Tab-separated table of C-alpha atoms in Angstrom:
chain	number	residue	atom	x	y	z
A	1351	MET	CA	40.202	-17.984	-1.558
A	1352	THR	CA	37.849	-20.895	-2.003
A	1353	PHE	CA	34.643	-20.709	0.019
A	1354	PRO	CA	32.523	-23.674	1.124
A	1355	ASP	CA	29.611	-24.846	-1.025
A	1356	ASN	CA	26.537	-22.607	-0.886
A	1357	HIS	CA	28.559	-19.868	0.820
A	1358	LYS	CA	26.769	-16.916	-0.807
A	1359	GLU	CA	23.317	-18.292	-0.013
A	1360	ILE	CA	24.261	-19.095	3.597
A	1361	VAL	CA	25.675	-15.606	4.152
A	1362	ARG	CA	22.741	-13.908	2.399
A	1363	MET	CA	20.138	-15.799	4.446
A	1364	LEU	CA	21.791	-15.199	7.795
A	1365	MET	CA	22.589	-11.540	7.050
A	1366	ASP	CA	18.907	-11.061	6.112
A	1367	GLY	CA	17.987	-12.177	9.636
A	1368	LYS	CA	16.696	-15.584	8.576
A	1369	PHE	CA	16.991	-18.763	10.552
A	1370	ILE	CA	18.412	-21.797	8.795
A	1371	THR	CA	16.479	-24.750	10.153
A	1372	ALA	CA	17.619	-28.368	10.433
A	1373	ASP	CA	15.375	-29.456	7.563
A	1374	ASP	CA	17.052	-26.996	5.152
A	1375	THR	CA	19.847	-28.411	2.978
A	1376	LEU	CA	22.006	-25.396	3.909
A	1377	PHE	CA	21.959	-26.472	7.564
A	1378	GLU	CA	24.199	-29.482	6.913
A	1379	SER	CA	26.590	-27.497	4.696
A	1380	LEU	CA	26.966	-24.850	7.373
A	1381	ASP	CA	27.187	-27.330	10.243
A	1382	LYS	CA	30.039	-29.211	8.524
A	1383	LYS	CA	32.003	-25.950	8.332
A	1384	ARG	CA	30.887	-24.543	11.679
A	1385	ASP	CA	34.367	-23.439	12.799
A	1386	PHE	CA	34.943	-21.605	9.517
A	1387	TYR	CA	31.564	-19.844	9.696
A	1388	LYS	CA	31.870	-18.913	13.365
A	1389	GLY	CA	35.180	-17.203	12.581
A	1390	PHE	CA	33.898	-15.750	9.310
A	1391	PHE	CA	30.873	-14.001	10.834
A	1392	LEU	CA	32.769	-12.843	13.919
A	1393	GLN	CA	35.746	-11.419	12.010
A	1394	SER	CA	33.766	-10.055	9.053
A	1395	PHE	CA	30.769	-8.549	10.842
A	1396	GLY	CA	31.242	-8.920	14.597
A	1397	TYR	CA	28.281	-11.321	14.743
A	1398	GLU	CA	28.105	-14.472	16.811
A	1399	LEU	CA	26.891	-17.550	14.950
A	1400	ILE	CA	24.626	-19.709	17.100
A	1401	ILE	CA	24.177	-23.332	16.053
A	1402	THR	CA	21.598	-25.499	17.808
A	1403	LEU	CA	20.275	-28.924	16.911
A	1404	ASP	CA	17.214	-27.316	15.320
A	1405	TYR	CA	18.309	-23.992	13.821
A	1406	ILE	CA	21.173	-21.591	13.109
A	1407	TYR	CA	21.114	-17.800	13.418
A	1408	LEU	CA	23.275	-14.724	13.982
A	1409	VAL	CA	23.437	-12.504	17.053
A	1410	SER	CA	24.900	-9.029	17.380
A	1411	ASP	CA	25.422	-7.036	20.579
A	1412	GLU	CA	24.993	-3.782	18.701
A	1413	THR	CA	21.435	-4.155	17.466
A	1414	GLN	CA	18.473	-2.179	18.737
A	1415	GLU	CA	16.189	-4.722	17.229
A	1416	ASN	CA	12.505	-4.429	18.061
A	1417	THR	CA	11.435	-7.197	15.726
A	1418	SER	CA	12.803	-9.940	17.998
A	1419	ARG	CA	10.902	-8.373	20.893
A	1420	ASP	CA	7.726	-8.291	18.790
A	1421	ILE	CA	8.180	-11.931	17.776
A	1422	ALA	CA	8.621	-12.917	21.435
A	1423	ILE	CA	5.445	-10.995	22.335
A	1424	PHE	CA	3.604	-12.644	19.442
A	1425	PHE	CA	4.498	-16.145	20.640
A	1426	ALA	CA	3.829	-15.311	24.291
A	1427	ILE	CA	0.306	-14.141	23.508
A	1428	LEU	CA	-0.392	-16.942	21.028
A	1429	CYS	CA	0.813	-19.579	23.524
A	1430	TYR	CA	-1.265	-18.039	26.310
A	1431	GLU	CA	-4.380	-18.010	24.159
A	1432	LEU	CA	-3.816	-21.565	22.879
A	1433	ASP	CA	-3.408	-22.753	26.460
A	1434	LYS	CA	-6.548	-20.877	27.504
A	1435	ASP	CA	-8.317	-22.620	24.604
A	1436	GLY	CA	-7.364	-25.991	26.138
A	1437	LYS	CA	-4.641	-26.803	23.614
A	1438	ASN	CA	-1.081	-27.916	24.272
A	1439	PHE	CA	0.658	-24.912	22.766
A	1440	LEU	CA	4.006	-26.683	22.337
A	1441	THR	CA	2.381	-29.454	20.321
A	1442	GLU	CA	0.317	-26.956	18.354
A	1443	LEU	CA	3.336	-24.844	17.436
A	1444	ARG	CA	5.269	-27.924	16.384
A	1445	HIS	CA	2.610	-29.711	14.341
A	1446	ALA	CA	-0.505	-27.664	13.632
A	1447	GLU	CA	-1.376	-25.424	10.717
A	1448	PHE	CA	-2.800	-22.045	11.628
A	1449	HIS	CA	-5.159	-20.007	9.487
A	1450	LEU	CA	-4.435	-16.274	9.610
A	1451	ASP	CA	-8.016	-15.571	10.677
A	1452	ASP	CA	-7.652	-17.909	13.666
A	1453	ILE	CA	-4.404	-16.254	14.779
A	1454	ALA	CA	-5.884	-12.766	14.362
A	1455	ASP	CA	-8.956	-13.911	16.298
A	1456	TYR	CA	-6.820	-15.094	19.231
A	1457	PHE	CA	-5.254	-11.637	19.416
A	1458	LYS	CA	-8.577	-9.855	19.018
A	1459	LYS	CA	-10.095	-11.805	21.937
A	1460	SER	CA	-6.972	-11.787	24.108
A	1461	SER	CA	-7.029	-10.299	27.586
A	1462	TRP	CA	-3.532	-8.889	26.941
A	1463	THR	CA	-5.034	-5.760	25.398
A	1464	ASP	CA	-2.486	-3.343	26.923
A	1465	VAL	CA	0.429	-5.275	25.428
A	1466	ILE	CA	-1.319	-5.736	22.086
A	1467	ASN	CA	-2.445	-2.111	21.805
A	1468	ALA	CA	1.076	-0.882	22.598
A	1469	ASN	CA	2.579	-2.906	19.756
A	1470	LYS	CA	2.121	-1.433	16.280
A	1471	GLN	CA	2.765	-4.767	14.581
A	1472	LEU	CA	0.112	-6.600	16.593
A	1473	ASN	CA	-2.519	-3.995	17.504
A	1474	THR	CA	-5.088	-4.822	14.799
A	1475	PRO	CA	-6.185	-8.081	13.159
A	1476	GLU	CA	-4.795	-6.783	9.847
A	1477	ASN	CA	-1.422	-6.057	11.455
A	1478	VAL	CA	-1.303	-9.529	13.030
A	1479	ARG	CA	-2.059	-11.073	9.641
A	1480	ARG	CA	0.652	-8.935	8.008
A	1481	PHE	CA	3.114	-9.767	10.801
A	1482	VAL	CA	2.724	-13.516	10.232
A	1483	SER	CA	2.651	-13.371	6.437
A	1484	THR	CA	5.649	-11.039	6.097
A	1485	ILE	CA	7.876	-10.787	9.185
A	1486	LEU	CA	7.638	-14.393	10.346
A	1487	THR	CA	7.926	-15.865	6.848
A	1488	LYS	CA	10.782	-13.525	5.898
A	1489	ARG	CA	12.766	-14.772	8.911
A	1490	ASN	CA	11.896	-18.411	8.225
A	1491	ILE	CA	9.905	-18.713	11.442
A	1492	ALA	CA	6.628	-19.436	9.624
A	1493	ILE	CA	6.019	-21.145	6.295
A	1494	ARG	CA	2.998	-20.482	4.136
A	1495	GLN	CA	1.128	-23.687	3.381
A	1496	GLY	CA	-1.356	-22.022	1.046
A	1497	ASN	CA	-4.838	-20.607	1.480
A	1498	GLU	CA	-3.684	-18.315	4.327
A	1499	ARG	CA	-2.525	-21.273	6.383
A	1500	TYR	CA	0.877	-21.315	8.083
A	1501	THR	CA	3.052	-23.679	10.067
A	1502	PHE	CA	5.886	-22.643	12.326
A	1503	THR	CA	9.456	-23.827	11.773
A	1504	LYS	CA	11.686	-25.085	14.539
A	1505	ALA	CA	13.003	-21.522	14.865
A	1506	HIS	CA	9.953	-20.731	17.026
A	1507	LYS	CA	11.723	-22.620	19.819
A	1508	LEU	CA	14.183	-19.754	20.313
A	1509	PHE	CA	11.345	-17.462	21.383
A	1510	ILE	CA	9.704	-20.122	23.562
A	1511	ASP	CA	13.046	-20.808	25.275
A	1512	PHE	CA	13.516	-17.055	25.776
A	1513	ALA	CA	10.090	-16.836	27.411
A	1514	LYS	CA	10.920	-19.797	29.691
A	1515	GLU	CA	14.185	-18.159	30.730
A	1516	LEU	CA	12.454	-14.844	31.358
A	1517	ALA	CA	9.764	-16.536	33.457
A	1518	SER	CA	12.398	-18.461	35.422
A	1519	ASN	CA	14.421	-15.311	36.109
A	1520	THR	CA	11.296	-13.448	37.159
A	1521	GLN	CA	10.384	-16.327	39.502
A	1522	ASN	CA	13.904	-16.362	40.980
A	1523	GLU	CA	13.822	-12.583	41.528
A	1524	SER	CA	10.440	-12.918	43.163
A	1525	ASN	CA	11.737	-15.659	45.492
A	1526	THR	CA	14.837	-13.573	46.344
A	1527	ASP	CA	12.677	-10.562	47.200
A	1528	MET	CA	10.670	-12.690	49.649
A	1529	HIS	CA	13.773	-13.552	51.716
């Protein structure tokens, strides 16, 4: 059987839990063969391939994955603290570079201490630094720009959209309870 160009690299990246973002050359290769890859990942591994305009990733119903939860918590707290600091967090996440010390400082000063203390990956400044420099870069959610500075890829949008959906559902439940 002949596989599409870059097949091994595409499979390796996605199976490692990485996002393939629109600015990656693999994105176009995969997008051109989207029907093949949707069937390939579903039949081979039982994973659903999700393709958006900005990124591609795999989803499985069988995972007990805490890392996605931790990433969502990370972005929720970072966005809250950026907003509290008078910054447009959506613009910041899209365009700004973040120094690890600044990110760790936001968490250290955050009022979300119960959530932060309950999370082993985020409960100390060192753990926050490690989380960004290893977990987020490994998944292609953050890119090291050098000198402990990072930018976020378009994959961060998944976690922001999840937070929006969660907030909307919570608001709807709250409105339903009032009636």
